[in-house]
C-alpha positions as protocol buffer text, in pm:
chain_id: "A"
residue {
  index: 1
  type: UNK
  ca { x: 10437 y: 7755 z: 9501 }
}
residue {
  index: 2
  type: UNK
  ca { x: 10610 y: 7482 z: 9685 }
}
residue {
  index: 3
  type: UNK
  ca { x: 10808 y: 7253 z: 9456 }
}
residue {
  index: 4
  type: UNK
  ca { x: 11184 y: 7230 z: 9451 }
}
residue {
  index: 5
  type: UNK
  ca { x: 11170 y: 7145 z: 9085 }
}
residue {
  index: 6
  type: UNK
  ca { x: 10987 y: 7468 z: 8988 }
}
residue {
  index: 7
  type: UNK
  ca { x: 11175 y: 7758 z: 8855 }
}
residue {
  index: 8
  type: UNK
  ca { x: 11178 y: 8092 z: 9020 }
}
residue {
  index: 9
  type: UNK
  ca { x: 10981 y: 8234 z: 8716 }
}
residue {
  index: 10
  type: UNK
  ca { x: 10701 y: 8000 z: 8762 }
}
residue {
  index: 11
  type: UNK
  ca { x: 10677 y: 8067 z: 9136 }
}
residue {
  index: 12
  type: UNK
  ca { x: 10706 y: 8434 z: 9081 }
}
residue {
  index: 13
  type: UNK
  ca { x: 10433 y: 8430 z: 8816 }
}
residue {
  index: 14
  type: UNK
  ca { x: 10200 y: 8223 z: 9037 }
}
residue {
  index: 15
  type: UNK
  ca { x: 10258 y: 8478 z: 9327 }
}
residue {
  index: 16
  type: UNK
  ca { x: 10187 y: 8759 z: 9085 }
}
residue {
  index: 17
  type: UNK
  ca { x: 9862 y: 8596 z: 8979 }
}
residue {
  index: 18
  type: UNK
  ca { x: 9756 y: 8524 z: 9336 }
}
residue {
  index: 19
  type: UNK
  ca { x: 9827 y: 8888 z: 9428 }
}
residue {
  index: 20
  type: UNK
  ca { x: 9632 y: 9021 z: 9132 }
}
residue {
  index: 21
  type: UNK
  ca { x: 9337 y: 8782 z: 9212 }
}
residue {
  index: 22
  type: UNK
  ca { x: 9345 y: 8911 z: 9588 }
}
residue {
  index: 23
  type: UNK
  ca { x: 9346 y: 9277 z: 9468 }
}
residue {
  index: 24
  type: UNK
  ca { x: 9103 y: 9255 z: 9173 }
}
residue {
  index: 25
  type: UNK
  ca { x: 8907 y: 8924 z: 9223 }
}
residue {
  index: 26
  type: UNK
  ca { x: 8609 y: 8819 z: 9428 }
}
residue {
  index: 27
  type: UNK
  ca { x: 8635 y: 8794 z: 9801 }
}
residue {
  index: 28
  type: UNK
  ca { x: 8556 y: 8419 z: 9755 }
}
residue {
  index: 29
  type: UNK
  ca { x: 8921 y: 8376 z: 9646 }
}
residue {
  index: 30
  type: UNK
  ca { x: 9052 y: 8558 z: 9946 }
}
residue {
  index: 31
  type: UNK
  ca { x: 8842 y: 8332 z: 10169 }
}
residue {
  index: 32
  type: UNK
  ca { x: 8961 y: 8023 z: 9982 }
}
residue {
  index: 33
  type: UNK
  ca { x: 9328 y: 8130 z: 10031 }
}
residue {
  index: 34
  type: UNK
  ca { x: 9264 y: 8216 z: 10394 }
}
residue {
  index: 35
  type: UNK
  ca { x: 9202 y: 7834 z: 10454 }
}
residue {
  index: 36
  type: UNK
  ca { x: 9478 y: 7722 z: 10205 }
}
residue {
  index: 37
  type: UNK
  ca { x: 9759 y: 7961 z: 10307 }
}
residue {
  index: 38
  type: UNK
  ca { x: 9998 y: 7668 z: 10304 }
}
residue {
  index: 39
  type: UNK
  ca { x: 10010 y: 7726 z: 9919 }
}
residue {
  index: 40
  type: UNK
  ca { x: 10231 y: 8030 z: 9980 }
}
residue {
  index: 41
  type: UNK
  ca { x: 10521 y: 7831 z: 10145 }
}
residue {
  index: 42
  type: UNK
  ca { x: 10819 y: 7897 z: 9907 }
}
residue {
  index: 43
  type: UNK
  ca { x: 11079 y: 7628 z: 9913 }
}
residue {
  index: 44
  type: UNK
  ca { x: 11426 y: 7640 z: 9760 }
}
residue {
  index: 45
  type: UNK
  ca { x: 11442 y: 7615 z: 9387 }
}
residue {
  index: 46
  type: UNK
  ca { x: 11674 y: 7391 z: 9186 }
}
residue {
  index: 47
  type: UNK
  ca { x: 12014 y: 7545 z: 9097 }
}
residue {
  index: 48
  type: UNK
  ca { x: 12066 y: 7760 z: 9415 }
}
residue {
  index: 49
  type: UNK
  ca { x: 12437 y: 7771 z: 9343 }
}
residue {
  index: 50
  type: UNK
  ca { x: 12334 y: 8037 z: 9082 }
}
residue {
  index: 51
  type: UNK
  ca { x: 12343 y: 8387 z: 9237 }
}
residue {
  index: 52
  type: UNK
  ca { x: 12052 y: 8528 z: 9026 }
}
residue {
  index: 53
  type: UNK
  ca { x: 11837 y: 8230 z: 9125 }
}
residue {
  index: 54
  type: UNK
  ca { x: 11918 y: 8288 z: 9494 }
}
residue {
  index: 55
  type: UNK
  ca { x: 11825 y: 8659 z: 9458 }
}
residue {
  index: 56
  type: UNK
  ca { x: 11508 y: 8590 z: 9280 }
}
residue {
  index: 57
  type: UNK
  ca { x: 11426 y: 8309 z: 9528 }
}
residue {
  index: 58
  type: UNK
  ca { x: 11460 y: 8548 z: 9810 }
}
residue {
  index: 59
  type: UNK
  ca { x: 11242 y: 8801 z: 9639 }
}
residue {
  index: 60
  type: UNK
  ca { x: 10979 y: 8527 z: 9591 }
}
residue {
  index: 61
  type: UNK
  ca { x: 10989 y: 8451 z: 9969 }
}
residue {
  index: 62
  type: UNK
  ca { x: 10943 y: 8815 z: 10050 }
}
residue {
  index: 63
  type: UNK
  ca { x: 10642 y: 8840 z: 9815 }
}
residue {
  index: 64
  type: UNK
  ca { x: 10491 y: 8511 z: 9944 }
}
residue {
  index: 65
  type: UNK
  ca { x: 10551 y: 8642 z: 10312 }
}
residue {
  index: 66
  type: UNK
  ca { x: 10360 y: 8959 z: 10230 }
}
residue {
  index: 67
  type: UNK
  ca { x: 10069 y: 8785 z: 10072 }
}
residue {
  index: 68
  type: UNK
  ca { x: 10058 y: 8539 z: 10369 }
}
residue {
  index: 69
  type: UNK
  ca { x: 10046 y: 8830 z: 10615 }
}
residue {
  index: 70
  type: UNK
  ca { x: 9773 y: 8998 z: 10409 }
}
residue {
  index: 71
  type: UNK
  ca { x: 9571 y: 8673 z: 10399 }
}
residue {
  index: 72
  type: UNK
  ca { x: 9616 y: 8593 z: 10767 }
}
residue {
  index: 73
  type: UNK
  ca { x: 9517 y: 8939 z: 10876 }
}
residue {
  index: 74
  type: UNK
  ca { x: 9207 y: 8892 z: 10662 }
}
residue {
  index: 75
  type: UNK
  ca { x: 9130 y: 8559 z: 10825 }
}
residue {
  index: 76
  type: UNK
  ca { x: 9178 y: 8729 z: 11167 }
}
residue {
  index: 77
  type: UNK
  ca { x: 8962 y: 9042 z: 11123 }
}
residue {
  index: 78
  type: UNK
  ca { x: 8780 y: 8977 z: 10800 }
}
residue {
  index: 79
  type: UNK
  ca { x: 8883 y: 9316 z: 10666 }
}
residue {
  index: 80
  type: UNK
  ca { x: 9090 y: 9418 z: 10352 }
}
residue {
  index: 81
  type: UNK
  ca { x: 9269 y: 9742 z: 10461 }
}
residue {
  index: 82
  type: UNK
  ca { x: 9405 y: 9847 z: 10135 }
}
residue {
  index: 83
  type: UNK
  ca { x: 9082 y: 9803 z: 9954 }
}
residue {
  index: 84
  type: UNK
  ca { x: 8870 y: 9986 z: 10210 }
}
residue {
  index: 85
  type: UNK
  ca { x: 9077 y: 10289 z: 10328 }
}
residue {
  index: 86
  type: UNK
  ca { x: 8773 y: 10486 z: 10414 }
}
residue {
  index: 87
  type: UNK
  ca { x: 8663 y: 10229 z: 10672 }
}
residue {
  index: 88
  type: UNK
  ca { x: 8917 y: 10373 z: 10909 }
}
residue {
  index: 89
  type: UNK
  ca { x: 8727 y: 10701 z: 10920 }
}
residue {
  index: 90
  type: UNK
  ca { x: 8428 y: 10528 z: 11056 }
}
residue {
  index: 91
  type: UNK
  ca { x: 8625 y: 10350 z: 11340 }
}
residue {
  index: 92
  type: UNK
  ca { x: 8628 y: 10468 z: 11691 }
}
residue {
  index: 93
  type: UNK
  ca { x: 8943 y: 10482 z: 11888 }
}
residue {
  index: 94
  type: UNK
  ca { x: 8896 y: 10123 z: 12025 }
}
residue {
  index: 95
  type: UNK
  ca { x: 8851 y: 9986 z: 11689 }
}
residue {
  index: 96
  type: UNK
  ca { x: 9150 y: 10166 z: 11560 }
}
residue {
  index: 97
  type: UNK
  ca { x: 9358 y: 10013 z: 11846 }
}
residue {
  index: 98
  type: UNK
  ca { x: 9247 y: 9673 z: 11738 }
}
residue {
  index: 99
  type: UNK
  ca { x: 9318 y: 9725 z: 11361 }
}
residue {
  index: 100
  type: UNK
  ca { x: 9629 y: 9944 z: 11376 }
}
residue {
  index: 101
  type: UNK
  ca { x: 9871 y: 9666 z: 11480 }
}
residue {
  index: 102
  type: UNK
  ca { x: 9754 y: 9450 z: 11181 }
}
residue {
  index: 103
  type: UNK
  ca { x: 9808 y: 9745 z: 10936 }
}
residue {
  index: 104
  type: UNK
  ca { x: 10149 y: 9806 z: 11080 }
}
residue {
  index: 105
  type: UNK
  ca { x: 10231 y: 9438 z: 11051 }
}
residue {
  index: 106
  type: UNK
  ca { x: 10132 y: 9437 z: 10684 }
}
residue {
  index: 107
  type: UNK
  ca { x: 10339 y: 9752 z: 10622 }
}
residue {
  index: 108
  type: UNK
  ca { x: 10624 y: 9601 z: 10801 }
}
residue {
  index: 109
  type: UNK
  ca { x: 10639 y: 9306 z: 10556 }
}
residue {
  index: 110
  type: UNK
  ca { x: 10607 y: 9561 z: 10266 }
}
residue {
  index: 111
  type: UNK
  ca { x: 10896 y: 9760 z: 10404 }
}
residue {
  index: 112
  type: UNK
  ca { x: 11106 y: 9448 z: 10397 }
}
residue {
  index: 113
  type: UNK
  ca { x: 11092 y: 9459 z: 10006 }
}
residue {
  index: 114
  type: UNK
  ca { x: 11341 y: 9743 z: 10015 }
}
residue {
  index: 115
  type: UNK
  ca { x: 11616 y: 9497 z: 10121 }
}
residue {
  index: 116
  type: UNK
  ca { x: 11552 y: 9305 z: 9793 }
}
residue {
  index: 117
  type: UNK
  ca { x: 11518 y: 9579 z: 9544 }
}
residue {
  index: 118
  type: UNK
  ca { x: 11825 y: 9454 z: 9367 }
}
residue {
  index: 119
  type: UNK
  ca { x: 11602 y: 9150 z: 9251 }
}
residue {
  index: 120
  type: UNK
  ca { x: 11389 y: 9399 z: 9051 }
}
residue {
  index: 121
  type: UNK
  ca { x: 11571 y: 9358 z: 8719 }
}
residue {
  index: 122
  type: UNK
  ca { x: 11295 y: 9185 z: 8519 }
}
residue {
  index: 123
  type: UNK
  ca { x: 10922 y: 9231 z: 8435 }
}
residue {
  index: 124
  type: UNK
  ca { x: 10796 y: 8966 z: 8677 }
}
residue {
  index: 125
  type: UNK
  ca { x: 10951 y: 9117 z: 8995 }
}
residue {
  index: 126
  type: UNK
  ca { x: 10876 y: 9460 z: 8865 }
}
residue {
  index: 127
  type: UNK
  ca { x: 10503 y: 9388 z: 8838 }
}
residue {
  index: 128
  type: UNK
  ca { x: 10521 y: 9234 z: 9181 }
}
residue {
  index: 129
  type: UNK
  ca { x: 10667 y: 9548 z: 9326 }
}
residue {
  index: 130
  type: UNK
  ca { x: 10410 y: 9767 z: 9162 }
}
residue {
  index: 131
  type: UNK
  ca { x: 10129 y: 9561 z: 9307 }
}
residue {
  index: 132
  type: UNK
  ca { x: 10294 y: 9587 z: 9652 }
}
residue {
  index: 133
  type: UNK
  ca { x: 10346 y: 9970 z: 9617 }
}
residue {
  index: 134
  type: UNK
  ca { x: 9969 y: 9997 z: 9527 }
}
residue {
  index: 135
  type: UNK
  ca { x: 9880 y: 9797 z: 9840 }
}
residue {
  index: 136
  type: UNK
  ca { x: 10109 y: 10017 z: 10056 }
}
residue {
  index: 137
  type: UNK
  ca { x: 9950 y: 10336 z: 9913 }
}
residue {
  index: 138
  type: UNK
  ca { x: 9608 y: 10212 z: 10012 }
}
residue {
  index: 139
  type: UNK
  ca { x: 9739 y: 10115 z: 10359 }
}
residue {
  index: 140
  type: UNK
  ca { x: 9901 y: 10454 z: 10414 }
}
residue {
  index: 141
  type: UNK
  ca { x: 9590 y: 10635 z: 10286 }
}
residue {
  index: 142
  type: UNK
  ca { x: 9375 y: 10445 z: 10527 }
}
residue {
  index: 143
  type: UNK
  ca { x: 9610 y: 10513 z: 10813 }
}
residue {
  index: 144
  type: UNK
  ca { x: 9607 y: 10892 z: 10744 }
}
residue {
  index: 145
  type: UNK
  ca { x: 9237 y: 10905 z: 10714 }
}
residue {
  index: 146
  type: UNK
  ca { x: 9190 y: 10694 z: 11031 }
}
residue {
  index: 147
  type: UNK
  ca { x: 9451 y: 10845 z: 11248 }
}
residue {
  index: 148
  type: UNK
  ca { x: 9448 y: 11194 z: 11138 }
}
residue {
  index: 149
  type: UNK
  ca { x: 9103 y: 11233 z: 11027 }
}
């Protein structure tokens, strides 16, 4: 997702596919992405004097930043928080202290999406937001299980 000649639609669809593969695919893909995270560097697209292109480009950057954070956390701790919320229940206080900042970082990037909700005016960005909401639900669920339970 890093060519200035690509359209925002191509980049958004690529990010959507990567996100789906991270959520529903094999852990092999996640491991591959953890060593090739540079793929997610989103550059400026052609025609940035068009307001809609700028808005969608910004949204692509936010989505890419979220995926990058998710992958970098996995590379650091080898844990997919949103896929394994019950894992928090088994953690002791020290393990929770180690993992909690990572979860909060990942949620922080997800919260940044709120500033870009005006970009959600087409099926591509709508699907991206749905996937991010599903991830956030898993993260919140894990936090509530681990911290409160």
